[in-house]
Amino acid sequence: MKAKDFDRKFDREVDITDDLDLSTVRRPTQAPRRVNVDFPVWMIDSLDQEAARLGVTRQSIIKVWIAERLEKRTS
């Protein structure tokens, strides 16, 4: 498909997902990178309690809380 046809289809709000090769899509700023952090036992216990209360993993709650703090800082 030519770019003009693709643009026309997009502008008419026609679903273009079948025309895309999503197998090569990457989000460079979203790529995971492993980081090790040591926490005192009392923090891990508190994190585990809160994670259990919310029904999520410890890792999830840590990521959400850090993301919230970073977003707050940039706004």
XYZ file of C-alpha atoms in Angstrom, residues 19-28:
10
model
C -1.928 -2.805 7.493
C 0.765 -2.527 10.167
C 3.564 -4.975 10.960
C 3.318 -4.964 14.758
C 5.908 -7.714 15.186
C 8.722 -5.155 15.064
C 7.160 -2.478 17.254
C 9.322 -1.368 20.168
C 8.965 1.210 22.900
C 12.556 2.231 23.662
